[in-house]
Amino acid sequence: MQEKTISKNSSNKDLSSQADYDAIIIGSGAGGLACAICLSREGKKVLVLEQHDVPGGWCHSFYLNGHRFTPGVHYIGRLAEGQTTNDLYRGLEMANDLVFFRMNPDGYEHVKIGDDRFDYPDNLDSLIERLSKKFPKEKKNIAKYLKLTRTVSRELYSIPYFKGFWQKLIMPYKTKYFGKYALFSLSRVVGWHVKDPLLRKILNIQCGDHGTAPQKVPFLLHSAVMYHYFHGAYYPMGGGGALIKSMTKVIKNHGGEIRTSTAVSQILLEGEKQKKAIGVQLENGEQLFAQHIISNADVGITYNKLVGAENLSKRLQRKLQNTTYSCTSIMLFLTVDMDLRKHGVDSGNIWQMPNRGPNDFYDEIHAEDITKGDSFDGLFISCTTLKDPTGYDGKHHTLEVVTFVDYKTFEKFETNGKERSQAYLDLKERLMEKMVNGVNKAIPGIKDHIVHKELGTPLTNKYYINTTKGNVYGTEKRMKHIGPFAYRAKSEIANLFLCGSSILSHGVAGAAHSGVDTAARILGCTADELKKPRSDQKIRIYEAEDDSNYPEWLKKKIAAKKLRAQKATKTSA
């Protein structure tokens, strides 16, 4: 295969000195945009390239029949004043444009395992008390285990702050629980602490936030996810698109440029022994040059497609060959004319899982025939119009319903942009029927109130988000792909950097932190310096379940939405 090594001209001059930009960022997910903010406000000339027609990656919002959906933002934690996500958004100068609603504090997660129910409160002490009441024989074990998750998470968060010789010398003592449990899976640690099978399943339920089975996911990673919501779960007003809108605004305010519908076909390199990234080539053949290239695409797309394996060291090639990616998903987008609150639904997420072994659901993801059965038994259900009251028109609610599947079922339907086959469309109809039946089990009667439904498949993910095999979390979140074993922000190719969910951390906040960390490496400073909260920035937070303290502007916004819907109904009638 011919090397993707290109010279801008025939001379031997340093091409970086002729660069069109200081930095070109491939992909406009939360990580890419956070990186762009940090670089552009330091005076760098930044260009963000996005292959989709809107920026945002998994965080973008779209509309179906006038109703908003966001495929990848369902809740965000650590948003209270002084906490990490709040500081991040204030540090990125986007906080003033953001409004969040705190999801039901008494049940931000509603767990349905077979016929059993449990509601996760967003307070550790309340969680311990509630679980202890349900499982009195496990009372001491519950407290010990959950306090352990908090301890190891705090130790994990503290590691970057050990500076200098003496602090690093005492770090093993200060992070002893982190070190003790670092190599163990969630299943192993939960098994050491609790014996009740149902309790184990409840404690494992948030494995869906990284799409990895309890027997594979590291205990430390799962603890960090739980800790992320110990002080509240929040949803942005306007959906994930509001986050992207605020980020793009900051980038443009600092002179950065964002181009959508602009796909990159390859990263341009120069040099023989030591490769150096010098620019990108677009699908239309145009070449753009920069001093730094940052890829927000996943590692498979970045290295195998944009760089080319032939330009990588044997060591990195082997690592890529041994890399596994997170599962992919089927997502059902529903609009219903049903009063969901009267049917027990609120702003909390619903996790519906079969009452089988804690790892069985994740094993079934890889089933040969996913069309079998009447319904999908494992679902994540999010009602966005109850999380964000400004999206409710007084009659219609919108829901996003997710289940995980293996990509292999869909490989034969890849068409490289051609029209989908009838066989694929028939498969979508069958899977949509199974999804609807699963939702109907969680919310009885909803099946009869569907106004509109649409299904996104792994091929949809791959087309719009451009991820390897349509994965939803980047690399599979098991020990070999996290922490010191994760892919690095600084690649082996000079001037080529990466950011996103396969680098530092996944999730909306994790990806954004990754973008800041990558920018810090380029700028030669620390991520903390770039994330230092700005005193003139403040996030507004209101309760999704209690409108008594809503300011007048918010009440008017909610009322206006309903009034517009009423007028539209009268006009159509």
Coordinates of C-alpha atoms in Angstrom, one line a residue:
M1 CA 0.0 0.0 0.0
Q2 CA 1.3 3.5 -0.9
E3 CA 2.3 5.6 2.1
K4 CA 0.1 8.6 2.9
T5 CA 3.2 10.9 3.0
I6 CA 2.6 14.1 1.1
S7 CA 4.7 17.3 0.6
K8 CA 2.9 20.6 0.2
N9 CA 5.4 21.5 -2.5
S10 CA 8.6 20.2 -4.1
S11 CA 10.9 22.2 -1.9
N12 CA 12.6 21.0 1.3
K13 CA 11.3 23.8 3.4
D14 CA 9.7 23.2 6.8
L15 CA 6.0 22.9 5.8
S16 CA 4.8 23.7 9.4
S17 CA 6.1 27.3 8.8
Q18 CA 3.6 27.6 5.9
A19 CA 0.7 26.2 7.8
D20 CA -2.8 27.6 7.1
Y21 CA -3.8 27.1 10.8
D22 CA -2.1 26.6 14.1
A23 CA -4.4 23.7 14.8
I24 CA -6.9 21.6 12.8
I25 CA -9.3 19.5 14.8
I26 CA -11.0 16.6 13.2
G27 CA -14.5 16.0 14.7
S28 CA -16.7 18.3 16.8
G29 CA -17.7 16.2 19.7
A30 CA -17.4 17.5 23.2
G31 CA -13.7 16.7 23.3
G32 CA -12.9 18.4 20.0
L33 CA -14.8 21.5 20.9
A34 CA -13.3 21.8 24.4
C35 CA -9.9 21.5 22.8
A36 CA -10.8 24.2 20.3
I37 CA -12.0 26.6 23.0
C38 CA -8.7 26.3 24.9
L39 CA -6.5 26.7 21.9
S40 CA -8.4 29.6 20.3
R41 CA -8.6 31.7 23.4
E42 CA -4.8 31.4 23.7
G43 CA -4.6 33.1 20.3
K44 CA -4.2 30.0 18.1
K45 CA -5.8 30.0 14.7
V46 CA -8.1 27.0 15.0
L47 CA -10.2 25.1 12.4
V48 CA -12.7 22.4 13.5
L49 CA -13.9 20.0 10.7
E50 CA -17.1 18.0 11.1
Q51 CA -18.3 15.5 8.5
H52 CA -22.0 15.8 9.7
D53 CA -24.1 18.8 8.8
V54 CA -24.3 19.9 12.4
P55 CA -21.5 20.0 15.1
G56 CA -21.7 18.0 18.3
G57 CA -21.0 14.3 17.6
W58 CA -23.0 12.3 20.2
C59 CA -24.1 15.6 21.9
H60 CA -25.9 17.1 18.9
S61 CA -29.7 17.5 18.9
F62 CA -32.1 16.9 16.0
Y63 CA -35.8 17.3 15.4
L64 CA -38.5 14.8 14.3
N65 CA -41.9 16.5 13.5
G66 CA -40.9 19.5 15.6
H67 CA -39.8 17.4 18.7
R68 CA -36.2 17.5 19.9
F69 CA -34.0 14.5 20.5
T70 CA -30.4 14.1 21.7
P71 CA -28.9 10.7 21.1
G72 CA -26.0 10.8 23.5
V73 CA -26.8 13.1 26.4
H74 CA -29.1 11.7 29.1
Y75 CA -27.6 13.0 32.3
I76 CA -24.6 14.8 33.6
G77 CA -23.2 14.8 37.2
R78 CA -20.8 16.9 39.3
L79 CA -22.6 20.1 38.4
A80 CA -23.1 21.6 41.9
E81 CA -21.0 24.7 42.7
G82 CA -17.4 23.8 43.3
Q83 CA -17.6 20.4 41.6
T84 CA -15.6 19.3 38.6
T85 CA -18.1 19.6 35.8
N86 CA -19.3 23.0 37.1
D87 CA -15.7 24.2 37.2
L88 CA -15.1 22.8 33.8
Y89 CA -17.9 24.7 32.1
R90 CA -17.1 27.9 34.0
G91 CA -13.4 27.5 33.0
L92 CA -14.4 27.0 29.3
E93 CA -16.5 30.3 29.5
M94 CA -19.7 28.5 28.5
A95 CA -21.5 28.4 31.8
N96 CA -23.5 31.7 31.4
D97 CA -25.3 30.2 28.4
L98 CA -26.2 27.0 30.2
V99 CA -29.3 26.1 32.2
F100 CA -29.7 22.7 33.8
F101 CA -32.5 20.9 35.5
R102 CA -31.8 18.7 38.4
M103 CA -33.5 15.3 37.8
N104 CA -35.6 13.7 40.5
P105 CA -33.3 13.7 43.6
D106 CA -35.4 10.9 45.2
G107 CA -35.0 8.7 42.1
Y108 CA -32.7 9.9 39.3
E109 CA -32.4 6.2 38.4
H110 CA -35.5 3.9 38.5
V111 CA -34.4 0.3 38.4
K112 CA -36.8 -2.4 37.2
I113 CA -35.4 -5.9 37.5
G114 CA -38.1 -8.4 36.7
D115 CA -40.9 -7.6 39.2
D116 CA -38.6 -5.8 41.6
R117 CA -38.2 -2.0 41.8
F118 CA -35.6 0.3 43.3
D119 CA -35.1 4.1 43.1
Y120 CA -31.6 5.5 43.3
P121 CA -31.5 8.8 45.3
D122 CA -28.7 11.3 44.5
N123 CA -27.3 11.2 48.0
L124 CA -24.9 8.5 49.3
D125 CA -26.3 8.4 52.8
S126 CA -29.9 8.1 51.5
L127 CA -28.8 5.4 49.1
I128 CA -27.2 3.4 51.9
E129 CA -30.3 3.9 54.1
R130 CA -32.7 2.9 51.3
L131 CA -30.7 -0.2 50.3
S132 CA -30.3 -1.2 53.9
K133 CA -34.1 -1.0 54.4
K134 CA -34.7 -3.2 51.4
F135 CA -31.9 -5.7 52.3
P136 CA -31.6 -5.6 56.1
K137 CA -29.3 -8.6 56.3
E138 CA -26.8 -6.8 54.1
K139 CA -26.9 -3.5 56.0
K140 CA -23.2 -3.5 57.1
N141 CA -22.0 -4.8 53.8
I142 CA -23.9 -2.1 51.9
A143 CA -22.4 0.7 53.9
K144 CA -18.9 -0.7 53.6
Y145 CA -19.2 -1.2 49.8
L146 CA -20.7 2.1 48.9
K147 CA -18.3 4.1 51.1
L148 CA -15.5 2.2 49.4
T149 CA -16.7 3.4 46.0
R150 CA -16.6 7.0 47.3
T151 CA -13.1 6.5 48.8
V152 CA -11.5 5.1 45.7
S153 CA -13.2 7.7 43.5
R154 CA -11.9 10.5 45.6
E155 CA -8.4 8.9 45.5
L156 CA -8.7 8.6 41.7
Y157 CA -9.6 12.3 41.4
S158 CA -6.7 13.3 43.6
I159 CA -4.0 11.6 41.7
P160 CA -3.3 14.5 39.2
Y161 CA -2.8 16.9 42.2
F162 CA 0.3 15.1 43.6
K163 CA 3.0 17.4 42.6
G164 CA 6.7 17.4 43.4
F165 CA 9.0 14.7 44.8
W166 CA 7.6 14.5 48.4
Q167 CA 4.0 14.5 47.4
K168 CA 4.6 11.7 44.9
L169 CA 6.5 9.8 47.5
I170 CA 3.5 9.6 49.8
M171 CA 1.0 9.1 46.9
P172 CA 0.9 5.3 47.4
Y173 CA -0.2 5.8 51.0
K174 CA -2.7 8.5 50.1
T175 CA -4.3 6.3 47.4
K176 CA -4.0 2.9 49.1
Y177 CA -7.5 1.8 48.4
F178 CA -7.2 2.9 44.8
G179 CA -4.1 0.7 44.5
K180 CA -5.6 -2.2 46.4
Y181 CA -8.6 -2.5 44.1
A182 CA -7.1 -1.3 40.8
L183 CA -6.9 -4.6 39.0
F184 CA -10.2 -6.1 40.0
S185 CA -13.5 -6.2 38.2
L186 CA -16.8 -4.9 39.5
S187 CA -18.2 -8.4 39.8
R188 CA -15.3 -9.4 41.9
V189 CA -15.5 -6.5 44.4
V190 CA -19.3 -6.6 44.6
G191 CA -19.0 -10.3 45.2
W192 CA -16.6 -9.8 48.1
H193 CA -19.0 -7.4 49.8
V194 CA -22.6 -8.6 49.2
K195 CA -24.2 -12.0 48.7
D196 CA -27.8 -11.2 47.8
P197 CA -28.3 -11.8 44.0
L198 CA -30.9 -9.0 43.6
L199 CA -28.7 -6.5 45.5
R200 CA -25.8 -7.3 43.3
K201 CA -27.9 -6.6 40.2
I202 CA -29.0 -3.2 41.6
L203 CA -25.4 -2.2 42.3
N204 CA -24.4 -3.3 38.8
I205 CA -27.2 -1.4 37.0
Q206 CA -25.1 1.6 36.0
C207 CA -22.8 -0.6 33.9
G208 CA -25.0 0.6 31.1
D209 CA -23.1 4.0 31.4
H210 CA -20.1 2.3 29.9
G211 CA -21.7 -0.6 28.1
T212 CA -19.5 -3.2 29.7
A213 CA -20.5 -6.3 31.7
P214 CA -19.8 -6.3 35.5
Q215 CA -17.3 -9.2 35.0
K216 CA -15.2 -7.0 32.6
V217 CA -15.6 -3.4 33.8
P218 CA -12.9 -2.3 36.3
F219 CA -14.3 -1.6 39.8
L220 CA -12.5 1.8 39.8
L221 CA -14.2 2.9 36.7
H222 CA -17.7 1.9 37.9
S223 CA -17.0 3.6 41.2
A224 CA -16.2 6.8 39.4
V225 CA -19.5 6.6 37.5
M226 CA -21.5 6.2 40.7
Y227 CA -19.5 9.0 42.4
H228 CA -20.3 11.2 39.5
Y229 CA -24.0 11.3 40.5
F230 CA -23.7 11.2 44.3
H231 CA -24.5 14.9 44.4
G232 CA -27.1 15.1 41.7
A233 CA -27.9 14.2 38.1
Y234 CA -28.7 17.0 35.7
Y235 CA -30.1 17.5 32.2
P236 CA -29.3 20.6 30.0
M237 CA -32.2 22.9 28.9
G238 CA -32.3 22.5 25.2
G239 CA -30.8 19.0 25.3
G240 CA -27.2 18.2 24.3
G241 CA -27.5 20.7 21.5
A242 CA -27.4 23.5 24.1
L243 CA -24.0 22.4 25.2
I244 CA -22.7 22.4 21.6
K245 CA -24.3 25.8 20.9
S246 CA -22.5 27.3 23.9
M247 CA -19.2 25.7 23.0
T248 CA -19.3 26.8 19.4
K249 CA -20.2 30.4 20.5
V250 CA -17.0 30.6 22.6
I251 CA -14.9 29.2 19.8
K252 CA -16.2 31.8 17.4
N253 CA -15.9 34.6 19.9
H254 CA -12.1 33.8 20.0
G255 CA -11.8 33.7 16.3
G256 CA -12.0 29.9 15.8
E257 CA -13.7 28.4 12.7
I258 CA -16.0 25.5 12.4
R259 CA -16.9 23.8 9.1
T260 CA -19.7 21.3 8.9
S261 CA -20.4 18.8 6.1
T262 CA -16.6 18.7 5.6
A263 CA -15.2 15.2 5.9
V264 CA -11.5 14.4 6.2
S265 CA -10.2 11.6 4.1
Q266 CA -6.7 11.4 5.4
I267 CA -4.1 13.1 7.7
L268 CA -1.2 14.3 5.7
L269 CA 2.3 13.3 6.8
E270 CA 5.9 14.1 5.9
G271 CA 9.2 12.4 6.8
E272 CA 10.5 8.9 6.6
K273 CA 11.7 7.5 9.9
Q274 CA 10.0 10.2 12.1
K275 CA 6.6 10.9 10.7
K276 CA 5.1 14.3 11.2
A277 CA 1.5 15.4 10.7
I278 CA 1.3 18.5 8.6
G279 CA -2.3 18.8 7.5
V280 CA -5.4 17.0 6.3
Q281 CA -7.0 16.2 2.9
L282 CA -10.7 16.6 2.6
E283 CA -12.9 14.2 0.7
N284 CA -13.3 16.8 -2.0
G285 CA -9.5 16.7 -2.5
E286 CA -8.7 20.0 -0.8
Q287 CA -5.6 20.1 1.4
L288 CA -5.3 22.2 4.5
F289 CA -2.1 22.5 6.6
A290 CA -1.5 23.2 10.3
Q291 CA 1.2 23.0 12.9
H292 CA -0.9 20.6 15.0
I293 CA -3.5 18.1 14.0
I294 CA -5.9 16.9 16.7
S295 CA -8.3 14.0 16.0
N296 CA -11.5 13.7 18.0
A297 CA -12.4 10.6 15.9
D298 CA -12.0 7.3 17.7
V299 CA -8.6 5.6 17.6
G300 CA -9.7 3.1 15.0
I301 CA -10.8 5.8 12.5
T302 CA -7.8 8.0 13.4
Y303 CA -5.0 5.4 13.0
N304 CA -6.4 2.8 10.6
K305 CA -8.3 5.1 8.2
L306 CA -6.9 8.7 8.4
V307 CA -3.3 7.9 9.1
G308 CA -3.0 4.4 7.6
A309 CA -1.5 1.4 9.5
E310 CA 1.5 1.4 7.2
N311 CA 2.6 4.7 8.7
L312 CA 2.5 3.3 12.3
S313 CA 5.1 1.5 14.4
K314 CA 4.8 -2.3 14.7
R315 CA 4.0 -1.8 18.4
L316 CA 1.1 0.6 17.7
Q317 CA -0.2 -1.7 14.9
R318 CA -0.3 -4.6 17.4
K319 CA -2.1 -2.5 19.9
L320 CA -4.7 -1.5 17.3
Q321 CA -5.1 -5.2 16.3
N322 CA -5.8 -6.1 19.9
T323 CA -8.1 -3.2 20.6
T324 CA -11.8 -4.0 21.2
Y325 CA -14.5 -1.3 20.9
S326 CA -17.5 -0.8 23.1
C327 CA -20.8 -2.2 22.1
T328 CA -23.1 -0.4 19.7
S329 CA -26.7 0.5 20.2
I330 CA -30.2 0.5 18.8
M331 CA -32.1 3.7 19.8
L332 CA -35.8 4.3 19.6
F333 CA -37.1 7.8 19.4
L334 CA -40.7 8.1 20.5
T335 CA -43.3 10.9 20.6
V336 CA -46.4 10.0 22.6
D337 CA -49.6 11.8 23.5
M338 CA -49.8 10.3 26.9
D339 CA -49.8 11.9 30.4
L340 CA -46.7 10.1 31.5
R341 CA -46.7 11.5 35.0
K342 CA -50.1 9.9 35.7
H343 CA -48.4 6.6 34.8
G344 CA -45.6 7.0 37.2
V345 CA -42.9 8.4 34.9
D346 CA -40.8 11.4 36.0
S347 CA -37.5 13.0 35.2
G348 CA -35.5 10.0 36.4
N349 CA -34.1 7.5 34.0
I350 CA -35.6 4.0 33.8
W351 CA -33.3 1.0 33.7
Q352 CA -35.3 -2.1 32.8
M353 CA -33.4 -5.4 33.0
P354 CA -34.3 -9.1 33.0
N355 CA -34.1 -10.9 36.3
R356 CA -31.2 -13.1 35.3
G357 CA -27.5 -13.3 36.1
P358 CA -25.8 -9.9 36.3
N359 CA -23.7 -10.6 33.2
D360 CA -26.3 -12.5 31.2
F361 CA -27.7 -9.3 29.5
Y362 CA -24.3 -8.4 28.2
D363 CA -23.7 -11.9 26.9
E364 CA -27.0 -11.8 25.1
I365 CA -25.8 -8.7 23.2
H366 CA -23.8 -11.0 21.1
A367 CA -26.7 -13.3 20.2
E368 CA -26.6 -14.6 16.6
D369 CA -30.2 -13.6 15.9
I370 CA -31.5 -10.5 17.7
T371 CA -34.9 -10.7 16.0
K372 CA -35.9 -13.6 18.2
G373 CA -38.4 -12.9 21.0
D374 CA -41.2 -10.5 21.4
S375 CA -39.3 -7.7 23.1
F376 CA -36.0 -6.4 24.2
D377 CA -35.8 -7.1 27.9
G378 CA -32.9 -4.8 28.7
L379 CA -33.6 -1.1 28.1
F380 CA -32.6 2.4 29.1
I381 CA -35.5 4.8 28.9
S382 CA -35.2 8.6 29.1
C383 CA -38.1 11.1 28.9
T384 CA -36.5 14.3 27.8
T385 CA -39.7 16.4 28.1
L386 CA -39.9 15.6 31.9
K387 CA -36.2 16.3 32.3
D388 CA -36.5 19.6 30.4
P389 CA -39.9 21.2 30.9
T390 CA -39.2 23.8 28.2
G391 CA -39.5 21.0 25.6
Y392 CA -43.0 19.9 26.7
D393 CA -45.8 21.3 24.5
G394 CA -48.6 20.4 26.9
K395 CA -49.6 17.3 25.1
H396 CA -46.6 15.4 23.7
H397 CA -43.8 13.7 25.5
T398 CA -40.6 12.5 23.9
L399 CA -38.6 9.5 24.9
E400 CA -35.2 8.1 24.0
V401 CA -34.9 4.3 24.5
V402 CA -31.6 2.5 24.2
T403 CA -30.5 -1.1 24.1
F404 CA -27.1 -2.6 23.3
V405 CA -26.4 -5.0 20.4
D406 CA -23.4 -6.4 18.5
Y407 CA -22.4 -4.8 15.2
K408 CA -22.0 -8.1 13.4
T409 CA -25.8 -8.3 12.7
F410 CA -25.5 -5.2 10.6
E411 CA -22.2 -5.7 8.8
K412 CA -23.9 -7.3 5.8
F413 CA -26.1 -4.2 5.3
E414 CA -23.2 -1.7 4.9
T415 CA -23.7 0.1 1.6
N416 CA -21.1 2.9 1.5
G417 CA -23.8 5.6 1.1
K418 CA -26.1 3.7 -1.2
E419 CA -29.7 3.2 -0.5
R420 CA -30.5 0.7 2.2
S421 CA -31.8 -2.7 1.1
Q422 CA -35.4 -3.9 1.7
A423 CA -33.9 -6.6 4.0
Y424 CA -32.4 -3.9 6.2
L425 CA -35.6 -1.9 6.3
D426 CA -37.5 -5.1 7.3
L427 CA -35.0 -5.7 10.0
K428 CA -35.5 -2.2 11.3
E429 CA -39.2 -2.7 11.5
R430 CA -38.8 -6.0 13.4
L431 CA -36.4 -4.4 15.9
M432 CA -38.6 -1.4 16.3
E433 CA -41.5 -3.7 17.2
K434 CA -39.4 -5.4 19.8
M435 CA -38.3 -2.1 21.2
V436 CA -41.9 -0.8 21.5
N437 CA -43.0 -4.0 23.2
G438 CA -40.1 -3.6 25.7
V439 CA -41.1 0.0 26.5
N440 CA -44.7 -1.1 26.9
K441 CA -43.6 -3.4 29.6
A442 CA -41.9 -0.6 31.5
I443 CA -44.8 1.9 30.9
P444 CA -48.0 -0.2 30.3
G445 CA -50.3 1.3 27.7
I446 CA -47.7 3.6 26.0
K447 CA -47.9 1.5 22.9
D448 CA -51.4 2.8 22.2
H449 CA -50.3 6.5 22.4
I450 CA -47.4 6.6 20.0
V451 CA -47.7 9.6 17.6
H452 CA -44.3 9.1 15.9
K453 CA -41.5 6.6 16.1
E454 CA -38.1 6.3 14.5
L455 CA -35.3 3.8 15.0
G456 CA -31.6 4.4 14.9
T457 CA -29.3 1.4 14.3
P458 CA -25.6 0.8 14.5
L459 CA -25.4 1.8 10.9
T460 CA -27.1 5.1 11.8
N461 CA -24.4 5.6 14.5
K462 CA -21.7 4.9 12.0
Y463 CA -23.1 7.2 9.4
Y464 CA -23.7 10.2 11.6
I465 CA -21.0 9.9 14.2
N466 CA -18.4 8.0 12.2
T467 CA -17.3 5.5 14.9
T468 CA -15.7 2.2 14.4
K469 CA -18.5 -0.4 14.1
G470 CA -20.9 2.3 15.4
N471 CA -19.5 2.0 18.9
V472 CA -21.0 4.3 21.5
Y473 CA -18.2 4.7 24.1
G474 CA -15.0 4.4 22.0
T475 CA -12.7 1.6 23.2
E476 CA -14.3 -1.0 25.4
K477 CA -14.1 0.2 28.9
R478 CA -12.2 -2.7 30.5
M479 CA -8.8 -2.7 32.2
K480 CA -6.7 -2.9 29.0
H481 CA -8.2 0.3 27.6
I482 CA -8.3 2.7 30.6
G483 CA -5.8 4.6 32.8
P484 CA -2.2 3.8 31.9
F485 CA -3.3 1.3 29.2
A486 CA -5.5 3.8 27.3
Y487 CA -4.4 5.5 24.1
R488 CA -2.4 8.6 24.6
A489 CA -3.3 12.2 23.8
K490 CA 0.1 12.7 22.2
S491 CA 0.6 10.2 19.4
E492 CA 3.9 8.6 18.2
I493 CA 3.6 10.9 15.1
A494 CA 4.9 14.3 15.7
N495 CA 2.3 17.1 15.8
L496 CA -0.6 14.6 15.9
F497 CA -2.8 14.5 19.0
L498 CA -6.0 12.8 20.0
C499 CA -8.8 13.5 22.3
G500 CA -12.2 12.0 23.2
S501 CA -13.7 9.0 24.9
S502 CA -10.9 6.6 24.1
I503 CA -8.2 8.8 25.6
L504 CA -8.9 10.1 29.1
S505 CA -12.5 9.3 29.9
H506 CA -15.8 8.7 28.3
G507 CA -19.2 10.4 28.8
V508 CA -20.1 14.0 28.0
A509 CA -18.0 15.5 30.8
G510 CA -15.2 12.9 30.4
A511 CA -14.7 13.7 26.7
A512 CA -14.7 17.4 27.4
H513 CA -12.0 17.0 30.1
S514 CA -10.0 15.0 27.5
G515 CA -10.1 17.9 25.1
V516 CA -8.8 20.3 27.7
D517 CA -6.0 17.8 28.6
T518 CA -5.0 17.5 25.0
A519 CA -4.9 21.3 24.6
A520 CA -2.8 21.6 27.7
R521 CA -0.2 19.3 26.2
I522 CA 0.0 21.4 23.1
L523 CA 0.2 24.7 25.0
G524 CA 2.7 23.4 27.5
C525 CA 0.6 24.1 30.6
T526 CA -1.6 22.1 32.9
A527 CA -5.2 21.2 32.3
D528 CA -6.1 22.8 35.7
E529 CA -4.8 26.1 34.4
L530 CA -7.1 25.9 31.4
K531 CA -10.1 24.8 33.5
K532 CA -9.7 27.4 36.2
P533 CA -13.3 28.6 36.9
R534 CA -14.0 32.1 35.7
S535 CA -15.6 34.3 38.4
D536 CA -17.9 35.9 35.8
Q537 CA -19.4 32.6 34.8
K538 CA -22.3 30.8 36.6
I539 CA -24.5 27.9 35.7
R540 CA -28.2 28.3 36.4
I541 CA -29.8 25.2 37.9
Y542 CA -33.5 24.5 38.6
E543 CA -35.5 21.5 39.8
A544 CA -37.2 19.4 37.1
E545 CA -39.7 18.2 39.6
D546 CA -40.5 21.5 41.3
D547 CA -41.4 24.6 39.3
S548 CA -42.1 26.8 42.4
N549 CA -38.7 28.6 42.2
Y550 CA -38.6 29.1 38.4
P551 CA -37.8 32.6 37.4
E552 CA -40.3 34.6 35.3
W553 CA -38.4 34.2 32.1
L554 CA -38.4 30.4 32.5
K555 CA -42.1 30.3 33.2
K556 CA -42.7 32.4 30.1
K557 CA -40.6 30.1 28.0
I558 CA -42.5 27.1 29.1
A559 CA -45.9 28.8 28.5
A560 CA -44.8 30.0 25.1
K561 CA -44.0 26.5 24.0
K562 CA -47.4 25.3 25.0
L563 CA -49.1 28.2 23.3
R564 CA -47.3 27.7 20.0
A565 CA -48.4 24.0 20.1
Q566 CA -52.0 25.0 20.7
K567 CA -52.0 27.4 17.8
A568 CA -50.4 24.8 15.5
T569 CA -53.1 22.3 16.5
K570 CA -55.9 24.8 15.8
T571 CA -54.3 25.7 12.4
S572 CA -54.0 22.1 11.3
A573 CA -57.6 21.4 12.4

